[in-house]
XYZ file of C-alpha atoms in Angstrom:
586
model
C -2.563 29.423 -24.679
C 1.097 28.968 -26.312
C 1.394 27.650 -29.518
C 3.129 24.453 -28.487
C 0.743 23.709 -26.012
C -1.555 23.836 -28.928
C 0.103 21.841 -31.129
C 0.502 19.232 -28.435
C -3.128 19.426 -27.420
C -4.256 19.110 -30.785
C -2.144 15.933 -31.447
C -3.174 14.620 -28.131
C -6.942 15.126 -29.446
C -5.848 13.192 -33.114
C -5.628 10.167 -30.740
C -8.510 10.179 -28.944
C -10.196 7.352 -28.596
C -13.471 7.045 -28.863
C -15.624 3.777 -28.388
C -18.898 2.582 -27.774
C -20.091 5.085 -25.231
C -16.379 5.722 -24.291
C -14.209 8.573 -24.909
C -10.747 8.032 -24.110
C -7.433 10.207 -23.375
C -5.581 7.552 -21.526
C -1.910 8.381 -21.480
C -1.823 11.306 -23.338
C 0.121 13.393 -20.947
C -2.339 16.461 -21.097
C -1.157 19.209 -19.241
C -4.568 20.510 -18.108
C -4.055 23.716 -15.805
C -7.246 25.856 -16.302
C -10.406 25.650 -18.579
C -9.188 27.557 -20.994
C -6.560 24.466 -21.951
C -9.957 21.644 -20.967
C -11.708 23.661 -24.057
C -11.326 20.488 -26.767
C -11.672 18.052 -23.804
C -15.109 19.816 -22.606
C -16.361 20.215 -26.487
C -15.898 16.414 -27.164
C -17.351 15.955 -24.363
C -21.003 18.319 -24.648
C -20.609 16.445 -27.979
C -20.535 13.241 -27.155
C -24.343 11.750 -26.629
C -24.948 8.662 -24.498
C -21.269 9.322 -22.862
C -20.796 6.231 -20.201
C -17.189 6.100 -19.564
C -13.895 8.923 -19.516
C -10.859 8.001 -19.311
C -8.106 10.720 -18.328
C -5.545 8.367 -16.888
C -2.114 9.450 -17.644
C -2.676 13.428 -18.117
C -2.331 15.971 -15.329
C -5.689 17.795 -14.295
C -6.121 20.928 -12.535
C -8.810 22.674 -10.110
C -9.873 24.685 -12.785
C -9.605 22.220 -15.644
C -11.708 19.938 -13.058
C -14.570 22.164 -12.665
C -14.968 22.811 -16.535
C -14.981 19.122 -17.018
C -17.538 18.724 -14.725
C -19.496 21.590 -15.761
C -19.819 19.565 -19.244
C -20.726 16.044 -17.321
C -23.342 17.789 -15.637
C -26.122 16.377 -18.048
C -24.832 13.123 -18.898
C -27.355 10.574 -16.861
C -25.671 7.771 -19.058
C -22.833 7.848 -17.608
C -21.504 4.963 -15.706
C -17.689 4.889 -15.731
C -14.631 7.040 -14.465
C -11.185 5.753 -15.415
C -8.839 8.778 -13.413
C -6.225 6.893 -12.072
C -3.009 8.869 -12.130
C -4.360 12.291 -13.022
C -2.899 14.510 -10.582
C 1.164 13.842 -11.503
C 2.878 17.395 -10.343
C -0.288 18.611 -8.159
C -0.018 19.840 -5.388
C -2.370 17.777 -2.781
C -4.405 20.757 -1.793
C -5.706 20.849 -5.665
C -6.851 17.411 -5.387
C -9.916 17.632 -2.934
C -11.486 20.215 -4.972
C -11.095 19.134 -8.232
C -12.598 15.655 -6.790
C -15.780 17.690 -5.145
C -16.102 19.471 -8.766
C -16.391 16.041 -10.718
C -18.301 14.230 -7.934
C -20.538 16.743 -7.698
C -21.314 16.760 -11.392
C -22.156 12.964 -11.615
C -24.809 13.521 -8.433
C -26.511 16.479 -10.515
C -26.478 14.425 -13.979
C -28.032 11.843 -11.399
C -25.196 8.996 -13.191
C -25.506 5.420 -12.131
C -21.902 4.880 -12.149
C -20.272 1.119 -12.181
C -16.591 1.473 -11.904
C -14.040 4.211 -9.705
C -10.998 4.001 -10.487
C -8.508 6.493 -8.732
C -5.656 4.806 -8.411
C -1.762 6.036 -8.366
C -2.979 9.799 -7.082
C -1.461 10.235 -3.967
C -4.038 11.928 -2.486
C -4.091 11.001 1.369
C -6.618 11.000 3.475
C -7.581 14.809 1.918
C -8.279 13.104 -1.265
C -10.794 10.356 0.206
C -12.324 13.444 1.693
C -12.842 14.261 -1.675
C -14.871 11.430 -3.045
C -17.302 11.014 0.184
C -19.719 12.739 -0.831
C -19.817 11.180 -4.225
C -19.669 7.839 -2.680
C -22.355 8.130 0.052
C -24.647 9.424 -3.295
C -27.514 8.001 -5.107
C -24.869 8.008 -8.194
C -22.834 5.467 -6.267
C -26.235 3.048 -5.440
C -24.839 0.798 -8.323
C -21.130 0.901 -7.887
C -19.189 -2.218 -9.481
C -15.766 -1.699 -8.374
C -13.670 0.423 -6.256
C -9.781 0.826 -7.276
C -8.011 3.276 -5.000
C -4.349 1.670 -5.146
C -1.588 3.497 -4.422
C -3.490 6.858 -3.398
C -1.439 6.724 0.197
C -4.942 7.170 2.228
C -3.767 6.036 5.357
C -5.931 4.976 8.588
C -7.759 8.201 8.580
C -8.457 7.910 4.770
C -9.161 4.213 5.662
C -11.858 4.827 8.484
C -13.400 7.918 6.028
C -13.738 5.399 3.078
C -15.350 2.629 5.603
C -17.884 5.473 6.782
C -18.978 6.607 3.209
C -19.074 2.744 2.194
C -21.598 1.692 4.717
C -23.425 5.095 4.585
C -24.035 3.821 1.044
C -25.202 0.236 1.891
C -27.823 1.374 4.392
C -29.237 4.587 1.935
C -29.294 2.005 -0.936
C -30.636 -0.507 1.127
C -33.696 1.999 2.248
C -34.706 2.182 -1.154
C -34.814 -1.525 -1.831
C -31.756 -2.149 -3.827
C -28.299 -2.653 -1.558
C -24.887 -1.363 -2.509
C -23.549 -4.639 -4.383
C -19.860 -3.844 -4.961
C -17.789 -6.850 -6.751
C -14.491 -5.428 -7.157
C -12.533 -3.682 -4.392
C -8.767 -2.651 -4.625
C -6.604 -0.396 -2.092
C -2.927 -1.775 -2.063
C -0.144 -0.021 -0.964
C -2.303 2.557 1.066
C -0.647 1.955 4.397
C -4.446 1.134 6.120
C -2.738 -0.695 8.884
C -4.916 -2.177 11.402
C -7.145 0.391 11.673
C -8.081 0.699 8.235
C -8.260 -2.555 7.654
C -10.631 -3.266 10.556
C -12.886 -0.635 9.753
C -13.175 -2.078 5.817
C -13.806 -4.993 7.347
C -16.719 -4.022 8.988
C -18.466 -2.685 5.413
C -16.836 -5.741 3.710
C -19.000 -7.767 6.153
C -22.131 -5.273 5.709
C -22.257 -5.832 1.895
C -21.282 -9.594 1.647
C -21.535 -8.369 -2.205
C -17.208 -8.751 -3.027
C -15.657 -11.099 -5.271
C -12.614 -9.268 -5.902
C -10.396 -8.158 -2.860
C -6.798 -6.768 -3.344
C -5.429 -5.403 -0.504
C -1.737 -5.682 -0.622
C 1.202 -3.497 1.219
C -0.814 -1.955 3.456
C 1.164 -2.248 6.944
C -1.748 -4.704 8.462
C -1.132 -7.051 11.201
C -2.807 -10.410 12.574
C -5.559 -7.954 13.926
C -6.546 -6.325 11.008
C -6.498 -9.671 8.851
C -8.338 -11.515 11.774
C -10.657 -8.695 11.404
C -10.669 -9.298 7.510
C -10.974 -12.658 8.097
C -14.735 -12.445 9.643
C -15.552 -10.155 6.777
C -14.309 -12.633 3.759
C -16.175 -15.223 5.339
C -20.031 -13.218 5.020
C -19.024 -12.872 1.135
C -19.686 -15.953 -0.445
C -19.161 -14.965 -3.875
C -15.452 -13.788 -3.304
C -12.827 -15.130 -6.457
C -9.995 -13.273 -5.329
C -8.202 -12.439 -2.425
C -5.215 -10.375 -2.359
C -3.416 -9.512 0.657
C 0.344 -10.021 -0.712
C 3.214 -8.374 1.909
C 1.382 -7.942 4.797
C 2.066 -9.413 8.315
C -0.258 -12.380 8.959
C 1.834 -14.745 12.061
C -0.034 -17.375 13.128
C -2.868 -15.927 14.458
C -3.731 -13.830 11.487
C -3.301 -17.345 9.214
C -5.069 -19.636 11.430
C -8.300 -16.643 11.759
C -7.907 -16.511 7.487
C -7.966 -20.192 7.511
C -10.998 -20.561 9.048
C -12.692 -18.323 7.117
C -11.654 -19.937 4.095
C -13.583 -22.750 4.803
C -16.794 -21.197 4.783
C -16.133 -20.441 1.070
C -16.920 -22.067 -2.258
C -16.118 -19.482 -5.386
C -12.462 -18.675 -4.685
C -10.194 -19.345 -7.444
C -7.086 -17.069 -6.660
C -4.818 -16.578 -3.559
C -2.177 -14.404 -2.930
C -0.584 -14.475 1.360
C 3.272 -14.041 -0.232
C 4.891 -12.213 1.980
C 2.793 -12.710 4.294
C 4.762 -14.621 7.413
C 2.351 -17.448 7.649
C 4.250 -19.242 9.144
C 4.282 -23.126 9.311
C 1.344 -23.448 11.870
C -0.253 -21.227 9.505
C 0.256 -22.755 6.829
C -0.976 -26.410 8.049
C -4.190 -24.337 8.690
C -4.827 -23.296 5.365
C -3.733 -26.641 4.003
C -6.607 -28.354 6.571
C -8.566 -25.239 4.721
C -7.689 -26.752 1.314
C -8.931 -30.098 2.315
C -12.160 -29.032 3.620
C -13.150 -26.173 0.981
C -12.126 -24.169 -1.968
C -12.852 -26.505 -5.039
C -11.847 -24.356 -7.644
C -8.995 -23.233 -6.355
C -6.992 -22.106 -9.427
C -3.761 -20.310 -7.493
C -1.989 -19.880 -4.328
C 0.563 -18.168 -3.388
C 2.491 -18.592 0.273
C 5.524 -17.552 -0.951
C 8.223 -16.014 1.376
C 6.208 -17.092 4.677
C 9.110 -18.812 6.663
C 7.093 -21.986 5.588
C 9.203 -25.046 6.612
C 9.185 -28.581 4.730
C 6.351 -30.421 6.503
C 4.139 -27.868 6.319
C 4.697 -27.467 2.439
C 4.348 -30.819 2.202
C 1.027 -30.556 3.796
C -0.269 -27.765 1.582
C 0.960 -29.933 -1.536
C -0.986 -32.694 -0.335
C -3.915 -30.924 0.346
C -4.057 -29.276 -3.391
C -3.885 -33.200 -5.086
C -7.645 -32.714 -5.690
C -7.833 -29.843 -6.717
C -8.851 -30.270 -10.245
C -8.449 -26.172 -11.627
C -5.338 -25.377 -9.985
C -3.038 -23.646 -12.180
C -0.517 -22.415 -9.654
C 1.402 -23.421 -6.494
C 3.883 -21.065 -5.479
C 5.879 -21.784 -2.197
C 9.215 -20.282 -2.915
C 11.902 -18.184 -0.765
C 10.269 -20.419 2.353
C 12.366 -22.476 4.654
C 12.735 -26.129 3.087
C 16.327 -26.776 2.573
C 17.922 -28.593 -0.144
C 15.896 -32.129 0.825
C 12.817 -30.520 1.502
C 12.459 -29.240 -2.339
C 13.582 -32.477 -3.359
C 11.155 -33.927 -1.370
C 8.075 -31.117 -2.414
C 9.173 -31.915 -5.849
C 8.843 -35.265 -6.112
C 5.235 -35.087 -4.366
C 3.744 -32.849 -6.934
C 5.718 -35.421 -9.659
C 3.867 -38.268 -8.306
C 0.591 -36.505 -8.292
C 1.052 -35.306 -11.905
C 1.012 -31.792 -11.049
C 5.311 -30.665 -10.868
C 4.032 -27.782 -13.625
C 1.764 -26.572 -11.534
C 4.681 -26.361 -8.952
C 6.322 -22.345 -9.129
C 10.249 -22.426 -8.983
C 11.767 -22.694 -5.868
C 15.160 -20.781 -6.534
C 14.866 -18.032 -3.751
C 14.431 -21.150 -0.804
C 16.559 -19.669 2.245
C 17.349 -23.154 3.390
C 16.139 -25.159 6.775
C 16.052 -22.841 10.011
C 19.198 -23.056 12.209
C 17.122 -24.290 15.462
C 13.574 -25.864 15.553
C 12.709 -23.483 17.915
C 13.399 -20.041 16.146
C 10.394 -20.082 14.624
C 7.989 -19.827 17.271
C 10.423 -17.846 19.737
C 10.290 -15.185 17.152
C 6.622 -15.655 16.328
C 5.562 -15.298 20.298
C 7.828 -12.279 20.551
C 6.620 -10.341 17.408
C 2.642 -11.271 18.394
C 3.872 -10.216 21.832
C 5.697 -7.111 20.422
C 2.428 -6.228 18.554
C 0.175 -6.570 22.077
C 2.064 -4.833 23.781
C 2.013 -1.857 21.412
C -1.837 -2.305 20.722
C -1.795 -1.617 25.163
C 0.821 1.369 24.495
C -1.350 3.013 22.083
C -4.497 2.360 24.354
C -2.479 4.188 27.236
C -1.258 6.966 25.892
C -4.988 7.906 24.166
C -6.522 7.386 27.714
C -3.461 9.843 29.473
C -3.849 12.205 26.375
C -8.033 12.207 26.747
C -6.999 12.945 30.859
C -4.762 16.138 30.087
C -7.558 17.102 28.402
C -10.118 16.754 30.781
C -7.169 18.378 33.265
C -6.827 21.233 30.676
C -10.846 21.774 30.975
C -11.470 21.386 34.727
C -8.499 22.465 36.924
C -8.161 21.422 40.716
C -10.461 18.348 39.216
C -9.134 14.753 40.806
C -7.413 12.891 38.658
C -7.670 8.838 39.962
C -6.752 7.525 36.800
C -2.893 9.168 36.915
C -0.239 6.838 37.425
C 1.645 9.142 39.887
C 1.260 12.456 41.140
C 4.175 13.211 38.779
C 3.173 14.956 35.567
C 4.784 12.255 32.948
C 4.450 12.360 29.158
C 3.098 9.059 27.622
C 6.078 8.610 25.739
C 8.230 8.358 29.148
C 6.288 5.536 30.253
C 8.194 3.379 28.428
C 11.930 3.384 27.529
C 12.377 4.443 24.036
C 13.374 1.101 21.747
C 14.956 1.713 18.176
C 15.240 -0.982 17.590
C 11.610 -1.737 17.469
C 11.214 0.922 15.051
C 13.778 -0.468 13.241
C 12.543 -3.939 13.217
C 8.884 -2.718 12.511
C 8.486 0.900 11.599
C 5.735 2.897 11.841
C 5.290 6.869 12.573
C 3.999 6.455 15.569
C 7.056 4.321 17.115
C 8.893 7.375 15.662
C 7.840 10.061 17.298
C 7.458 8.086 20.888
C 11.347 7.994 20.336
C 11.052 11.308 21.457
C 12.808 14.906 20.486
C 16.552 12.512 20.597
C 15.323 10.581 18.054
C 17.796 11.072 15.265
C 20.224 10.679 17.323
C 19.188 7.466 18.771
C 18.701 6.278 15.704
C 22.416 7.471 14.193
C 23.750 5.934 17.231
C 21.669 2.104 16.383
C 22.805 1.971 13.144
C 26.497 0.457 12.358
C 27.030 3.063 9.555
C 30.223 1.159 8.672
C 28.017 -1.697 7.408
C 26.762 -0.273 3.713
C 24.033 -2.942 3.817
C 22.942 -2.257 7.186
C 22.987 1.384 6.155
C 20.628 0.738 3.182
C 18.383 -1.431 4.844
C 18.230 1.401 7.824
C 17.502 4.150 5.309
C 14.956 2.456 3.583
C 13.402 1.656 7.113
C 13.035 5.099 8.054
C 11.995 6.436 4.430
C 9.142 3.944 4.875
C 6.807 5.909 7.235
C 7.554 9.257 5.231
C 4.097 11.296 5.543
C 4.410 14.000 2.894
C 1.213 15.842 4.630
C 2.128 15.134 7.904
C 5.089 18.310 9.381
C 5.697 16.012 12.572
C 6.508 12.827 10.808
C 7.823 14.611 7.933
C 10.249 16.354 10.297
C 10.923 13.512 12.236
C 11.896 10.976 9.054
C 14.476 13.511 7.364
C 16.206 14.207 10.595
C 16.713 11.024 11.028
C 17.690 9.994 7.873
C 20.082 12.916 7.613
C 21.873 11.721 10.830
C 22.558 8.650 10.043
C 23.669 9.321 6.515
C 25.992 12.406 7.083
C 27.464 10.101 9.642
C 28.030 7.405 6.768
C 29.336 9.612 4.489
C 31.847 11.208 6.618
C 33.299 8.265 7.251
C 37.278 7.930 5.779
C 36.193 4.849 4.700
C 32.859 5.513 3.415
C 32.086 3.188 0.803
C 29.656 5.562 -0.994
C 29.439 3.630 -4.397
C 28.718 0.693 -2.421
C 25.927 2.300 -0.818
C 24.163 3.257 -4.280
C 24.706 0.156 -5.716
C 23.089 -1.578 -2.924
C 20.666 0.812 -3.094
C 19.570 0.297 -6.314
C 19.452 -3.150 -5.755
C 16.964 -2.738 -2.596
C 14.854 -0.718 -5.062
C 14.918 -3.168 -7.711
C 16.245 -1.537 -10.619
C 19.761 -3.213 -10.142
C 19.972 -6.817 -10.701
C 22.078 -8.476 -7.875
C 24.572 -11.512 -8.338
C 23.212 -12.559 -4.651
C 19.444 -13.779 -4.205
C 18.584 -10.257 -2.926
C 14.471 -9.652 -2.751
C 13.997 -5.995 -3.126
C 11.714 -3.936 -0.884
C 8.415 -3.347 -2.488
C 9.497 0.898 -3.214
C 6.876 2.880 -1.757
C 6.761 7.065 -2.033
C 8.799 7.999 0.898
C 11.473 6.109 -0.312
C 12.494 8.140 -3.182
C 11.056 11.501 -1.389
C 13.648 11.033 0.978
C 15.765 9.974 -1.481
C 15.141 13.251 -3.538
C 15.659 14.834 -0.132
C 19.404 13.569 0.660
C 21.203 14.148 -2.932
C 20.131 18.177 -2.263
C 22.681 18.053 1.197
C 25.821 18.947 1.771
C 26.952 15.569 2.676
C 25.879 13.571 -0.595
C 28.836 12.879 -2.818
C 27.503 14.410 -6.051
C 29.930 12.232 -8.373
C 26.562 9.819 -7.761
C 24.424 12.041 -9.079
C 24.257 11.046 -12.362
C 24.508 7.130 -11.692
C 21.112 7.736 -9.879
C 19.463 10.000 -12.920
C 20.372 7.308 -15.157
C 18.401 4.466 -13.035
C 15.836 6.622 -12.642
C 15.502 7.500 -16.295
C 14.864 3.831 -17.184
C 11.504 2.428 -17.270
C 10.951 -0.214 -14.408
C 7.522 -1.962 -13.157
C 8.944 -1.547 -9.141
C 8.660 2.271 -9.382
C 5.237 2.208 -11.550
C 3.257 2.798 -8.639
C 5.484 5.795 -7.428
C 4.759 8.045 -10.681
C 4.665 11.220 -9.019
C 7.655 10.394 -6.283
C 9.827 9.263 -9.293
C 9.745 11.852 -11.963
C 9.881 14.619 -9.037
C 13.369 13.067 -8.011
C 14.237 12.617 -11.320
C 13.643 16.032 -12.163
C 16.024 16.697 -9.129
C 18.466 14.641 -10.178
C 18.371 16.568 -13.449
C 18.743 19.593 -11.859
C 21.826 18.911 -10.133
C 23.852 17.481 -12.347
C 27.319 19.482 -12.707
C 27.237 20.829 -16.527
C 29.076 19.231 -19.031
């Protein structure tokens, strides 16, 4: 080992912490590549008798570093708690699996009774979950606490896999007389979608054990949260629900509201974000008056809530005697109508309990916008539900063709061999309104092209908003999608910036601003930044067509610390490191 990486392991090691039963090298930035650089790590470790919690968040662990890690947990039966969020940064995803199987399987030989998993911000996938099954279906995680898998981009497959090993756990557990109690369950920004969400639903409702669920950013519709719903409603205990930024409508509010009557403990509510929607919200307000006594804080923020059915929702909180927190801003009130909210909570002593209403995007044009759009998004959603269902049953028939030739085939539309994805016309703007890969690639082998032609280039916000759109469904370890994302965003930005008019510094500046880390004069609500947004990102500035005189405008954004790219560690300092790379010498 080099010298430096001596010197900087050694000071790393003078600031280890080490606690009651804990031994801590949380942010230390380790760079731990093989066992020969784990040798201090795995000594303190041997070492360390009655060892019940390591933390390693903030270093960067290897396969081999893994396995000599484990090698020394392999004894420790005390043990009870892994703190390994963000310990891949710079891995490739293929190392993660096994250096997962290596630790898990070291905890199941020590035969640990572990309490709290945390593996959040490591980007793993689906792969990664993979990685942890065994662990979790395993006598070591009989006694798990809590569950924290934010950020680690799992996807519905990772979703479904995590739901499997989950109930797996509950019945083994079960068999030998004491059930799977989890408390504490995170998985934000893991794009679970309805899917994922159903199927955690199902081992939600199977262990009726949660107080603690925080599920926000994860692409789920009123399916998945109606599914969610009937799960919340079998834990009784439940304190905190999460579920900022997802995509409730009416139906997915009015199912949630129900359920929320059946409860007692809840103290904290987050649906911001959420597209409640006025009927919605009325529900949860008739919710409010029926149930949740200790409500302490809740938050329907941004939920194209108009006046009366704030005003309802205030109402229904006046007896609450533990709320902290009311936040109903960026909703649809007008001028009056926060006047009006205002003075409510005044005259029921409770105006500081009332969050600022500053972002309020004013009363709706037309009474009936609201529920035209609502029908035609729930219908939107149907309708691709039945598109999905389709194309599964024509893909399970050329299948069954593939198998048996000369077989009849009653269940084809037409004699007519037709892909699914001609059965329907494809719709951009669909995508565009509600991305997801699979709309993508149903736009067919045109895509980018359909896309470049949708998008009024000329119009930098447009542009932006179009960019980070596409960006959005970027699947790093998926070759179709991953294909299918940067051609499209490289059509429709070598288009914008071949304009003569191109207003290029326009476009980073909005940009920026979309990605929070440029403050806007205009009440601008940045996207909540995901991965693919700055992995395409890091993928445009290396074209031909990117003005590099931007180059370094974007480095210096990115150098700065900010809390909206926090949960994109990895994605960020790789496209820093780009941006680095190609700036012209000075």
């Amino acid at each position: 080992m080099a010298s430096d990486d001596v010197a900087q392991l050694a000071d790393s090691l003078a600031k280890t912490q080490v606690g009651e039963g804990e031994l801590s090298y949380k942010g230390q930035g380790l760079k731990l590549n093989d066992a020969q650089s784990a040798e201090e790590i795995v000594k303190a470790i041997r070492e360390f008798k009655g060892l019940q919690a390591l933390r390693l968040e903030g270093n960067t662990v290897g396969v081999e570093a893994a396995q000599a890690i484990a090698k020394a947990l392999e004894d420790k039966s005390d043990f009870q708690c892994c703190y390994w969020s963000d310990m891949f940064t710079g891995r490739l995803r293929s190392e993660i699996p096994p250096a997962l199987n290596s630790l898990g399987a070291a905890l199941i030989n020590a035969g640990a009774q572990l309490k709290v998993l945390d593996l959040s911000d490591n980007a793993f996938g689906p792969d990664g979950v993979k990685g942890i099954e065994k662990l979790l279906k395993s006598t070591a995680c009989h006694t798990l606490q809590e569950l924290r898998l934010n950020n680690c981009g799992m996807g519905i497959g990772g979703g479904k896999i995590l739901a499997a090993a989950l109930t797996e756990c509950h019945k083994k557990s079960s068999e030998l007389g004491a059930p799977l109690s989890l408390k504490v369950f995170v998985a934000g920004r893991n794009r679970l979608e309805n899917d994922g969400a159903t199927a955690l639903a199902q081992a939600f409702q199977l262990m009726g054990s949660l107080e603690e669920i925080h599920m926000p950013q994860n692409g789920i519709n009123h399916p998945g949260v109606t599914a969610l719903a009937s799960a919340v409603q079998h834990n009784a205990q439940l304190r905190v629900l999460n579920l900022n930024d997802n995509t409730f409508t009416k139906k997915g509010a009015i199912a949630m509201a129900q359920a929320l009557k059946h409860l007692r403990s809840v103290q904290v509510i987050n649906f911001g974000d959420c597209l409640v929607r006025s009927e919605g919200a009325i529900a949860i307000a008739e919710a409010l008056t029926d149930g949740l006594p200790i409500l302490k804080e809740l938050n329907l923020s941004f939920g194209e809530i108009t006046e009366e059915a704030a005003l309802a929702v205030a109402k229904a909180v006046e007896r609450k005697d533990q709320l902290e927190k009311l936040d109903l801003n960026g909703n649809c009130l007008g001028e009056e109508g926060c006047q009006n909210l205002q003075e409510l909570m005044q005259n029921m002593n409770m105006e500081d309990m009332l969050g600022s209403l500053s972002d309020d995007e004013g009363e709706p044009e037309e009474d009936d916008d609201e529920d035209d759009d609502e029908e035609e998004e729930e219908d939107e959603e149907e309708e691709e539900d039945d598109d999905e269902d389709e194309e599964e049953e024509e893909e399970e028939d050329e299948e069954e063709e593939n198998e048996e030739e000369g077989e009849d085939e009653p269940s084809k539309p037409s004699q007519m061999s037709t892909p699914p994805s001609a059965s329907r016309p494809p719709d951009v703007s669909s995508f565009l309104c509600f991305p997801s890969p699979d709309k993508l690639l149903r736009l067919g082998s045109k895509r980018a092209e359909l896309i470049q032609q949708q998008v009024d280039v000329a119009d930098v916000g447009k542009t932006v908003e179009a960019f980070l759109k596409i960006s959005s469904v970027y699947k790093e370890d998926d070759p179709e999608v991953k294909t299918a994302v940067l051609e499209s965003i490289d059509a429709v930005l070598r288009k914008m910036f071949s304009l003569p008019s191109a207003q290029t510094f326009s476009f980073i500046s909005s940009l920026l601003v979309m990605l929070g880390l440029l403050k806007s004069e205009d009440k601008v609500k940045p996207v909540a930044v995901v991965a693919g947004h700055l992995q395409c990102l890091e993928h445009a500035v290396k074209q031909d067509y990117f003005p590099r005189e931007h180059i370094a405008v974007l480095h210096a954004f990115m150098a700065r610390p900010n809390k909206s790219l926090e949960t994109c560690v990895s994605a960020r300092d790789s496209l820093r490191s780009t941006l680095q790379r190609l700036q012209p010498e000075s």
